[in-house]
Coordinates of C-alpha atoms in Angstrom, one line a residue:
Chain A
M1 CA 18.6 17.2 -11.3
K2 CA 17.6 19.8 -8.8
K3 CA 15.3 20.9 -6.0
H4 CA 13.7 24.1 -6.6
L5 CA 11.6 26.6 -4.5
L6 CA 9.3 28.4 -6.8
N7 CA 6.7 31.1 -6.0
I8 CA 3.0 30.9 -6.8
T9 CA 1.9 33.6 -9.3
S10 CA -1.7 32.4 -9.2
N11 CA -3.8 29.4 -8.4
I12 CA -7.2 29.2 -9.6
E13 CA -9.9 26.6 -10.1
I14 CA -10.6 26.5 -14.0
A15 CA -13.4 23.6 -14.2
R16 CA -14.7 21.4 -11.5
N17 CA -11.8 20.3 -9.2
I18 CA -9.3 21.4 -11.7
F19 CA -6.6 23.9 -10.7
E20 CA -4.4 25.7 -12.6
M21 CA -1.0 27.0 -10.7
K22 CA 1.4 29.2 -12.2
L23 CA 4.9 29.5 -10.3
T24 CA 7.8 31.2 -11.0
G25 CA 11.4 31.4 -10.3
P26 CA 14.9 30.6 -11.9
G27 CA 14.6 26.7 -11.7
V28 CA 11.9 27.3 -14.5
G29 CA 14.8 27.8 -16.9
S30 CA 15.5 24.0 -16.9
M31 CA 12.0 23.1 -17.8
T32 CA 12.3 23.1 -21.5
T33 CA 10.9 19.5 -22.7
P34 CA 7.3 18.8 -23.0
G35 CA 6.1 15.5 -21.2
Q36 CA 8.5 16.0 -18.4
F37 CA 7.0 16.6 -14.8
L38 CA 7.6 18.2 -11.2
H39 CA 7.5 16.2 -8.0
V40 CA 5.6 18.7 -5.9
S41 CA 5.5 19.0 -2.2
V42 CA 1.8 19.7 -1.3
G43 CA 2.8 21.6 1.8
N44 CA 2.7 20.1 5.4
Q45 CA 5.5 17.7 4.9
S46 CA 5.1 16.2 8.3
S47 CA 1.5 14.9 7.5
K48 CA 1.5 14.6 3.9
L49 CA 4.9 13.3 3.1
L50 CA 4.8 12.2 -0.4
R51 CA 5.3 14.6 -3.4
R52 CA 2.6 14.8 -6.1
P53 CA 3.9 14.2 -9.6
L54 CA 2.3 16.9 -11.9
S55 CA 3.0 17.3 -15.3
I56 CA 4.3 20.4 -16.9
C57 CA 1.2 22.2 -18.9
D58 CA 3.2 25.1 -20.0
V59 CA 6.2 26.9 -19.5
D60 CA 6.9 30.7 -20.4
Q61 CA 11.0 31.0 -20.5
E62 CA 10.7 34.9 -20.7
R63 CA 8.7 35.3 -17.6
K64 CA 10.4 32.1 -16.0
E65 CA 7.0 30.8 -15.1
V66 CA 5.5 27.3 -15.4
T67 CA 2.0 26.1 -15.5
L68 CA 0.9 22.8 -13.8
L69 CA -2.8 21.7 -14.0
Y70 CA -3.9 19.1 -11.3
R71 CA -7.2 17.9 -9.9
A72 CA -7.8 18.6 -6.2
Q73 CA -9.1 15.0 -5.7
G74 CA -7.3 13.7 -2.4
E75 CA -6.4 15.4 0.7
G76 CA -2.8 16.5 -0.5
T77 CA -3.8 18.0 -4.1
K78 CA -6.6 19.8 -2.0
Q79 CA -4.0 21.2 0.3
L80 CA -2.2 22.4 -2.7
S81 CA -5.4 24.2 -4.0
H82 CA -5.5 26.3 -0.8
K83 CA -2.4 27.8 -1.4
S84 CA -2.4 31.4 -2.6
A85 CA -0.1 33.5 -4.7
E86 CA 3.3 34.6 -3.0
E87 CA 3.5 31.4 -1.1
V88 CA 6.1 29.2 -1.9
V89 CA 6.1 25.5 -3.6
D90 CA 9.1 23.2 -3.2
V91 CA 9.4 21.1 -6.3
L92 CA 11.9 18.6 -7.7
G93 CA 12.7 18.4 -11.3
P94 CA 12.2 18.7 -14.2
L95 CA 11.8 14.8 -13.7
G96 CA 11.4 12.1 -16.3
N97 CA 11.7 11.7 -20.1
G98 CA 9.7 13.6 -21.9
F99 CA 8.2 13.5 -25.7
E100 CA 11.4 13.2 -27.9
L101 CA 10.9 14.3 -31.6
A102 CA 12.4 11.7 -33.9
E103 CA 13.9 13.3 -37.0
N104 CA 11.3 11.2 -39.4
D105 CA 8.6 12.8 -37.1
H106 CA 9.1 16.1 -38.6
N107 CA 7.5 15.7 -41.8
R108 CA 4.2 13.8 -40.3
K109 CA 1.0 15.0 -39.0
A110 CA 0.7 14.6 -35.3
L111 CA -2.5 13.5 -33.2
L112 CA -2.5 14.2 -29.6
I113 CA -5.0 12.4 -27.5
G114 CA -5.5 13.1 -23.9
G115 CA -8.1 12.0 -21.2
G116 CA -9.0 14.2 -18.0
I117 CA -6.1 15.2 -16.1
G118 CA -3.7 13.6 -19.0
V119 CA -4.7 16.5 -21.2
P120 CA -2.4 19.2 -19.6
P121 CA 1.0 18.1 -20.9
L122 CA -0.4 17.9 -24.6
Y123 CA -0.7 21.7 -24.4
Y124 CA 3.3 22.4 -24.0
L125 CA 3.6 19.6 -26.5
G126 CA 1.2 21.1 -28.8
K127 CA 3.0 24.3 -28.5
H128 CA 6.5 22.9 -29.4
L129 CA 5.1 20.8 -32.4
K130 CA 3.4 23.9 -34.0
K131 CA 6.8 25.8 -33.7
K132 CA 8.3 23.1 -35.8
G133 CA 5.6 23.6 -38.2
I134 CA 4.1 20.1 -37.6
E135 CA 0.3 20.0 -38.4
V136 CA -1.3 19.0 -35.2
T137 CA -4.8 17.7 -34.3
F138 CA -6.0 17.0 -30.6
I139 CA -8.5 14.8 -29.1
L140 CA -9.5 15.9 -25.7
G141 CA -11.8 13.6 -23.5
Y142 CA -13.4 14.7 -20.7
Q143 CA -16.3 13.4 -18.4
S144 CA -18.6 16.3 -19.1
I145 CA -18.7 20.0 -19.8
E146 CA -18.2 20.7 -16.1
D147 CA -14.7 19.0 -16.1
S148 CA -13.4 20.4 -19.3
F149 CA -10.6 22.9 -19.5
Y150 CA -8.3 24.8 -21.9
I151 CA -10.2 23.9 -25.1
E152 CA -10.0 27.6 -26.6
K153 CA -6.5 27.5 -25.8
F154 CA -5.6 24.4 -27.5
K155 CA -7.3 25.7 -30.6
D156 CA -4.4 28.4 -31.1
F157 CA -2.1 25.2 -32.0
G158 CA -4.5 23.1 -34.2
E159 CA -7.7 21.5 -34.8
T160 CA -9.4 20.5 -31.3
I161 CA -11.9 17.8 -31.1
V162 CA -13.6 17.3 -28.0
T163 CA -15.5 14.3 -26.4
T164 CA -17.3 13.8 -23.3
V165 CA -18.7 10.8 -21.8
D166 CA -22.3 12.1 -21.0
G167 CA -22.4 13.9 -24.2
S168 CA -22.6 17.4 -22.8
L169 CA -19.8 18.8 -25.2
G170 CA -18.5 17.6 -28.7
I171 CA -18.8 14.0 -29.6
K172 CA -20.5 11.9 -26.7
G173 CA -18.2 9.0 -25.9
F174 CA -14.5 8.3 -25.5
V175 CA -11.5 9.9 -27.1
T176 CA -11.2 6.5 -29.4
D177 CA -14.6 7.3 -30.7
A178 CA -13.2 10.4 -32.4
M179 CA -10.1 8.6 -33.6
K180 CA -11.6 6.9 -36.5
N181 CA -11.1 9.4 -39.4
V182 CA -8.0 11.0 -38.2
V183 CA -5.9 8.1 -38.1
E184 CA -6.2 7.6 -41.9
D185 CA -3.7 10.6 -42.4
E186 CA -1.2 8.1 -40.6
P187 CA 0.0 10.9 -37.9
V188 CA 2.3 10.2 -35.2
I189 CA 0.3 9.5 -32.1
Y190 CA 0.9 11.3 -28.8
S191 CA -1.0 10.2 -26.1
V192 CA -1.7 10.8 -22.3
G193 CA -3.9 9.5 -20.0
P194 CA -5.2 6.5 -17.6
A195 CA -3.6 3.1 -18.8
I196 CA -7.1 1.8 -19.8
M197 CA -7.4 4.9 -22.2
L198 CA -3.9 4.3 -23.6
K199 CA -4.4 0.6 -24.2
A200 CA -7.7 1.6 -26.2
V201 CA -5.7 4.4 -28.1
E202 CA -3.0 1.9 -28.9
E203 CA -5.4 -0.9 -30.3
R204 CA -6.9 2.0 -32.4
A205 CA -3.5 2.9 -33.8
I206 CA -2.1 -0.2 -35.0
G207 CA 0.8 0.2 -37.5
L208 CA 1.2 3.9 -36.6
R209 CA 4.2 5.3 -34.5
G210 CA 3.5 6.9 -31.5
Y211 CA 4.3 7.7 -27.9
L212 CA 2.6 7.1 -24.6
S213 CA 2.8 8.8 -21.1
L214 CA 1.9 6.8 -18.3
E215 CA 0.2 7.8 -15.0
E216 CA 1.1 5.8 -11.7
R217 CA 1.4 6.5 -8.0
M218 CA 5.0 7.5 -7.4
G219 CA 7.1 7.5 -4.1
C220 CA 10.6 8.9 -4.7
G221 CA 10.0 10.1 -8.4
I222 CA 13.5 9.8 -9.2
G223 CA 13.7 6.0 -9.9
A224 CA 15.1 4.7 -6.5
C225 CA 12.1 3.3 -4.7
F226 CA 10.5 0.8 -7.6
A227 CA 7.0 1.9 -6.8
C228 CA 5.9 2.9 -10.3
V229 CA 7.1 0.1 -12.3
C230 CA 5.3 -1.2 -15.4
P231 CA 5.8 -4.5 -17.2
T232 CA 7.7 -4.5 -20.7
E233 CA 8.5 -7.3 -23.3
T234 CA 11.1 -4.9 -24.7
R235 CA 13.7 -4.9 -22.2
E236 CA 15.7 -7.5 -20.4
S237 CA 15.0 -6.5 -16.9
G238 CA 11.1 -7.1 -17.9
Y239 CA 10.0 -3.7 -16.5
V240 CA 10.6 -0.1 -16.7
K241 CA 10.3 2.5 -14.1
I242 CA 7.4 5.1 -15.1
C243 CA 9.2 7.9 -13.2
S244 CA 12.8 7.7 -14.5
D245 CA 12.7 5.6 -17.7
G246 CA 9.5 7.4 -18.7
P247 CA 7.0 8.8 -18.2
V248 CA 6.9 8.7 -22.0
F249 CA 7.5 5.5 -23.9
K250 CA 7.2 4.6 -27.4
M251 CA 3.9 2.8 -28.4
G252 CA 4.1 -0.8 -28.0
E253 CA 7.1 -0.6 -25.5
V254 CA 5.1 -1.4 -22.3
V255 CA 2.5 -3.7 -21.3
L256 CA -0.7 -2.1 -20.6
Chain B
M1 CA 39.2 11.6 14.0
S2 CA 35.9 13.3 13.1
R3 CA 33.6 14.0 16.0
L4 CA 30.9 12.3 13.9
H5 CA 32.6 8.9 13.4
V6 CA 31.3 5.8 14.8
S7 CA 32.5 2.4 14.6
L8 CA 30.3 -0.9 14.3
P9 CA 31.4 -4.4 13.3
G10 CA 32.5 -4.0 9.7
L11 CA 31.2 -0.7 9.3
N12 CA 33.9 2.2 10.0
M13 CA 31.8 5.3 9.3
K14 CA 32.9 8.6 9.3
N15 CA 29.3 9.7 10.4
P16 CA 26.4 7.5 11.9
I17 CA 24.1 8.3 9.0
L18 CA 23.3 5.8 6.2
P19 CA 20.4 5.6 3.8
A20 CA 18.0 2.4 4.9
S21 CA 17.4 -0.6 2.3
G22 CA 14.8 -0.1 -0.2
C23 CA 14.6 3.6 0.0
F24 CA 18.0 4.5 -2.0
G25 CA 17.9 1.8 -4.7
F26 CA 21.3 1.0 -5.4
G27 CA 22.6 4.5 -4.9
K28 CA 23.0 5.7 -8.7
E29 CA 19.8 7.4 -8.6
Y30 CA 20.6 9.7 -5.6
A31 CA 24.0 10.0 -7.0
K32 CA 22.5 12.2 -9.5
W33 CA 21.7 14.6 -6.8
Y34 CA 24.8 14.8 -4.4
D35 CA 28.3 13.0 -3.9
L36 CA 27.5 10.1 -1.9
S37 CA 30.9 10.2 -0.2
V38 CA 29.3 12.5 2.2
L39 CA 27.4 9.4 3.9
G40 CA 28.6 7.2 6.8
G41 CA 27.7 4.3 4.6
I42 CA 25.0 3.0 2.3
T43 CA 22.5 0.0 2.8
I44 CA 21.6 -1.2 -0.6
K45 CA 18.4 -2.7 -1.8
A46 CA 17.5 -6.2 -0.9
A47 CA 19.3 -8.9 -3.0
T48 CA 17.7 -12.5 -3.6
L49 CA 19.2 -15.1 -5.8
E50 CA 17.3 -14.7 -9.1
G51 CA 15.7 -11.3 -10.3
R52 CA 12.4 -10.6 -9.0
F53 CA 9.4 -8.5 -10.5
G54 CA 7.9 -7.9 -7.2
N55 CA 4.2 -7.2 -6.7
P56 CA 1.6 -5.4 -8.9
T57 CA 1.0 -1.4 -9.0
P58 CA -0.1 0.5 -7.0
R59 CA 2.9 -0.3 -4.7
V60 CA 2.6 2.8 -2.5
A61 CA -0.1 4.6 -0.7
E62 CA 0.2 7.7 1.5
T63 CA -1.2 7.7 5.2
E64 CA -0.9 10.2 7.9
S65 CA 2.8 11.0 8.7
G66 CA 3.9 7.9 6.9
M67 CA 3.4 5.7 3.7
L68 CA 2.5 2.3 3.1
N69 CA 4.8 0.4 0.6
A70 CA 4.4 -3.3 -1.0
I71 CA 7.2 -3.3 -3.5
G72 CA 7.9 -7.0 -3.1
L73 CA 11.8 -7.0 -3.2
Q74 CA 12.1 -6.2 -6.6
N75 CA 15.6 -6.7 -7.5
P76 CA 17.7 -7.9 -10.6
G77 CA 19.2 -10.9 -8.6
V78 CA 22.5 -11.1 -6.6
M79 CA 24.7 -11.8 -9.7
K80 CA 23.7 -8.7 -11.5
I81 CA 23.9 -6.6 -8.3
L82 CA 27.4 -7.9 -7.8
E83 CA 28.4 -7.2 -11.5
N84 CA 26.6 -3.9 -12.1
E85 CA 25.6 -2.0 -9.0
I86 CA 28.0 -2.5 -6.4
P87 CA 31.0 -1.6 -8.7
A88 CA 29.2 1.6 -9.4
L89 CA 29.4 2.6 -5.8
E90 CA 33.2 2.2 -5.7
P91 CA 34.2 5.8 -6.3
F92 CA 32.2 7.1 -3.1
N93 CA 34.3 4.7 -0.9
I94 CA 31.9 4.3 1.9
P95 CA 30.8 1.1 3.6
I96 CA 28.4 -1.0 1.9
L97 CA 25.7 -2.8 3.9
A98 CA 24.1 -5.5 1.6
N99 CA 20.6 -6.4 2.4
I100 CA 19.7 -10.0 1.7
A101 CA 16.5 -11.9 1.4
G102 CA 15.1 -15.0 0.2
S103 CA 12.2 -17.5 0.1
T104 CA 13.9 -20.5 1.5
E105 CA 17.0 -21.0 3.9
E106 CA 19.1 -22.0 1.2
E107 CA 18.5 -18.7 -0.8
Y108 CA 19.4 -16.7 2.1
I109 CA 22.6 -19.0 2.5
E110 CA 23.6 -18.7 -1.1
V111 CA 23.0 -15.0 -1.4
T112 CA 24.9 -14.2 1.6
R113 CA 28.0 -16.5 0.4
Q114 CA 28.0 -14.6 -2.7
I115 CA 27.5 -11.2 -1.7
S116 CA 29.7 -11.2 1.4
S117 CA 32.4 -12.4 -0.6
S118 CA 32.5 -9.2 -2.6
P119 CA 35.7 -7.1 -1.2
Q120 CA 33.5 -3.9 -1.7
V121 CA 30.9 -5.3 1.0
S122 CA 31.3 -4.3 4.4
A123 CA 28.6 -6.2 6.2
V124 CA 25.4 -7.8 5.3
E125 CA 21.9 -7.2 6.7
L126 CA 19.8 -10.1 7.1
N127 CA 16.4 -9.3 5.9
I128 CA 13.8 -11.5 7.9
S129 CA 11.2 -8.7 8.4
C130 CA 9.9 -7.8 4.8
P131 CA 6.3 -7.9 5.3
N132 CA 5.3 -7.9 1.4
V133 CA 6.3 -11.4 0.2
K134 CA 4.4 -14.6 0.6
E135 CA 7.2 -16.7 1.3
G136 CA 10.2 -16.1 3.3
G137 CA 10.7 -12.5 4.7
I138 CA 8.8 -12.1 7.7
Q139 CA 8.2 -15.8 8.3
F140 CA 11.7 -16.1 9.6
G141 CA 11.4 -13.0 11.2
T142 CA 8.5 -13.8 13.5
H143 CA 9.5 -17.1 15.2
Y144 CA 12.4 -17.0 17.3
E145 CA 13.6 -20.3 16.7
S146 CA 13.6 -20.0 12.9
A147 CA 15.1 -16.6 13.1
A148 CA 18.1 -17.9 15.1
D149 CA 18.3 -21.0 13.2
L150 CA 18.9 -18.7 9.8
T151 CA 21.2 -16.3 11.5
R152 CA 23.3 -19.3 12.6
K153 CA 23.4 -20.9 9.0
V154 CA 23.9 -17.3 7.5
K155 CA 26.7 -16.7 10.0
A156 CA 28.6 -19.7 9.2
V157 CA 28.9 -18.8 5.5
S158 CA 29.2 -15.2 5.6
E159 CA 32.7 -13.4 5.2
K160 CA 31.5 -10.4 6.6
P161 CA 29.6 -9.2 10.0
V162 CA 25.9 -10.1 9.9
Y163 CA 23.1 -7.6 11.3
V164 CA 19.6 -9.1 11.6
K165 CA 17.1 -6.6 10.5
L166 CA 14.3 -7.2 13.1
S167 CA 10.4 -6.9 12.4
P168 CA 8.4 -4.7 14.9
N169 CA 5.3 -7.1 14.1
V170 CA 6.3 -9.4 16.9
S171 CA 4.7 -9.7 20.3
N172 CA 8.3 -9.4 22.2
I173 CA 11.0 -8.0 20.1
V174 CA 13.6 -8.4 23.1
E175 CA 13.3 -11.9 23.1
M176 CA 13.6 -11.9 19.3
A177 CA 16.9 -9.9 19.6
Q178 CA 18.2 -12.1 22.3
A179 CA 17.6 -15.2 20.1
V180 CA 19.3 -14.0 17.1
E181 CA 22.2 -12.6 19.7
E182 CA 22.7 -15.9 20.9
A183 CA 22.9 -17.3 17.2
G184 CA 25.9 -15.4 16.5
A185 CA 24.6 -12.1 14.9
D186 CA 26.9 -9.1 15.0
G187 CA 24.5 -6.6 15.0
L188 CA 20.8 -5.4 14.7
S189 CA 18.9 -3.1 12.4
M190 CA 15.6 -2.1 13.6
I191 CA 12.8 -1.6 12.9
N192 CA 11.4 -2.7 9.8
T193 CA 8.0 -1.4 8.8
L194 CA 4.7 -2.2 10.7
V195 CA 2.0 -4.1 8.6
G196 CA -0.8 -1.8 7.5
M197 CA -3.5 -1.3 5.1
K198 CA -5.5 1.5 3.6
L199 CA -8.9 1.5 1.8
D200 CA -10.6 3.6 -0.8
W201 CA -13.6 4.6 1.3
R202 CA -15.6 5.1 -1.8
T203 CA -15.0 1.5 -3.2
G204 CA -14.2 -0.2 -0.1
N205 CA -11.2 -1.6 -2.1
P206 CA -7.4 -1.6 -0.6
I207 CA -5.6 0.9 -2.3
L208 CA -2.2 -1.3 -2.7
A209 CA -2.5 -4.2 -5.2
N210 CA -0.6 -6.2 -2.5
K211 CA -3.9 -5.1 -0.1
T212 CA -1.3 -4.7 2.8
G213 CA 1.9 -3.2 3.0
G214 CA 4.6 -1.8 5.2
L215 CA 4.1 1.4 7.3
S216 CA 7.2 3.9 7.2
G217 CA 7.9 7.3 8.1
P218 CA 7.6 9.6 11.0
A219 CA 4.4 7.9 12.1
I220 CA 6.4 4.6 13.2
K221 CA 9.4 6.8 15.1
P222 CA 7.9 6.3 18.4
V223 CA 7.7 2.6 17.9
A224 CA 11.2 2.5 16.7
I225 CA 12.5 4.6 19.8
R226 CA 10.8 2.3 22.3
M227 CA 11.8 -1.0 20.7
I228 CA 15.2 0.2 20.4
Y229 CA 15.3 1.5 24.0
E230 CA 14.1 -1.9 25.4
V231 CA 16.3 -4.1 23.3
S232 CA 19.6 -2.2 23.5
Q233 CA 19.3 -2.8 27.2
K234 CA 19.0 -6.6 27.0
V235 CA 21.6 -7.3 24.4
S236 CA 25.0 -6.1 24.0
L237 CA 24.9 -6.1 20.0
P238 CA 25.3 -2.6 18.3
I239 CA 22.1 -1.4 16.9
I240 CA 21.7 0.5 13.4
G241 CA 18.5 2.2 14.3
M242 CA 15.8 3.3 11.8
G243 CA 12.1 4.0 11.5
G244 CA 10.8 7.4 10.7
V245 CA 13.9 9.4 11.1
S246 CA 13.8 12.6 9.1
T247 CA 16.0 15.2 11.1
A248 CA 19.2 15.5 12.9
E249 CA 17.3 15.6 15.9
D250 CA 15.6 12.5 15.1
V251 CA 19.0 11.1 14.7
L252 CA 20.2 12.1 18.2
E253 CA 16.9 10.7 19.9
M254 CA 17.3 7.2 18.4
M255 CA 21.0 7.1 19.4
S256 CA 19.9 8.2 22.8
A257 CA 17.5 5.1 22.7
G258 CA 20.4 2.8 22.0
A259 CA 21.4 2.8 18.5
S260 CA 24.9 3.4 17.3
A261 CA 24.2 4.3 13.6
V262 CA 21.0 5.5 12.1
A263 CA 19.5 4.7 9.0
V264 CA 17.2 7.1 7.1
G265 CA 14.5 5.6 4.9
T266 CA 11.3 7.2 3.5
A267 CA 12.4 10.9 4.3
N268 CA 14.9 10.6 1.3
F269 CA 11.4 10.5 -1.0
V270 CA 10.6 13.6 0.7
N271 CA 13.7 15.4 0.1
P272 CA 16.3 13.7 -1.8
Y273 CA 19.0 15.7 0.1
V274 CA 17.9 14.7 3.3
C275 CA 21.0 12.7 4.5
P276 CA 23.6 15.3 3.5
E277 CA 21.5 18.2 5.3
I278 CA 21.1 15.9 8.4
I279 CA 24.9 15.3 8.6
E280 CA 25.5 18.9 8.2
Q281 CA 23.4 19.6 11.1
L282 CA 24.6 17.2 13.6
P283 CA 27.6 19.2 14.7
K284 CA 25.6 22.3 15.6
L285 CA 23.0 20.0 17.6
L286 CA 26.2 18.3 19.4
D287 CA 27.4 21.7 20.4
E288 CA 24.1 22.9 21.7
I289 CA 24.1 20.2 24.2
G290 CA 27.9 20.3 24.9
V291 CA 28.5 16.7 23.5
E292 CA 32.2 16.4 21.8
N293 CA 31.7 13.0 20.1
I294 CA 28.6 11.9 18.7
S295 CA 29.2 8.2 19.6
E296 CA 28.7 9.5 23.2
M297 CA 25.1 9.8 22.5
T298 CA 24.4 6.0 22.3
G299 CA 22.1 4.7 25.0
R300 CA 22.3 7.8 26.9
S301 CA 18.5 7.2 27.8
T302 CA 19.2 4.3 29.7
K303 CA 22.5 5.2 31.2
Q304 CA 20.8 7.9 33.5
W305 CA 18.8 5.5 35.3
K306 CA 20.3 3.0 37.7
T307 CA 17.8 0.5 36.7
P308 CA 16.3 -0.3 33.2
L309 CA 13.0 1.6 33.1
S310 CA 11.7 -1.0 30.7
S311 CA 8.8 -3.1 32.0
R312 CA 9.6 -6.1 30.2

């Protein structure tokens, strides 16, 4: 595992408070698995100490460029949003275990479900799955049209269904409201978002196989500080560490 | 002998730097980032008798120049630590300071008895200052008599030197240090975190599920420096200093205040390489001020004055 200094190539607001940051450097070469994250230093390490775990949204290996999407919500991510091209960002990673594709997943359809700032890692995943010839459907949930992003880009990889809480775009409601018809094909589920959404997705996908990627406030990001644990009934220890055992887990593996 | 060498009871260290308990797990995560044999020693995460799950999440919150944590002493229990964690550190051949915690006196005593009998453990650190558990922990660390009493009992069963980790959440840390010195402690670790809290201004709710947590990071360094400065003049025990140390300059400042070795905590989260980077930097700083051996730094702040500056 490594620390990298990456150069910002662009950092722009693509939806309300949602920023797309592109970074380049030799370290990008190791970022090959969808679902992994970078632990990003937001800038002034003496006042904002902790890194922010940001999932990898896309990687262009030819240009050695990684894309991160983040919501500028707290002080730290706001600081990050003020950085401009050519500035250097200190990142650890790639960290965590991404989405693994089991052999018997290959001839199945895939249903990728993301909510809010859980949407970005599905982009790199969708790209991978499509390359493997897997038929991909996306369900992307946002608060409203102003908060939505990347919808057109997702369409490059498969059918893209959008839900918004206020109904300003796509289906009014939550991602689970759009799941009814698509689960009949018995797809493999891949879902990223807040725990409450993942729990609802899991309940709608009973009997299906799938993978969930969890979010949590993190300390070290590498498994040492025990800040981001989640209970499980499938391991002797009774817990998993989201940063280093996850963030991706098999559906049913963790207690949400 | 190297100019960075320091020697404390049970801890023969090639340099004064060791990671602080709870900030480094049991070492194996950081061993993926660098060769741990460069460290002066390692403090492992607190052991309790049975495994503990710890507190609900969120367990961390960021604050200005610091962070709050309320992990709640999550660990697999002393037996599993002895079976799985401590043997994994063997290849690095560095002194191990084993942090021990408990809810009752009996638990502290039993954990000490077991862990101190490991030939790999160099010394134990008695954690009477964890602010994040309901029972034990800080209860023992805020009353002089119970702290002294526990120290005496743990000392009686320990096969290794005992360092008592002091809480800053007391009205007079000097009296606490004197009480545990009299009870037979071999050394002091100071300071643990300061109890703090952070609220979400939108909802009014605490960020941490435990509501309160322990404040660490650069924000608390001046408190640590002051406490080490005061205590080191009133007790003759060696002190492992800690609290917000993140640079080689911080290490020398803390040694000047009276520490004989220095533990690095929160800074490991900011930069996993911080300990080796500090160790590499220390000789350059010593050259800059014309000091040959780092052990000469300990207590410089008080040696320069005829009478202690402390008002307490």
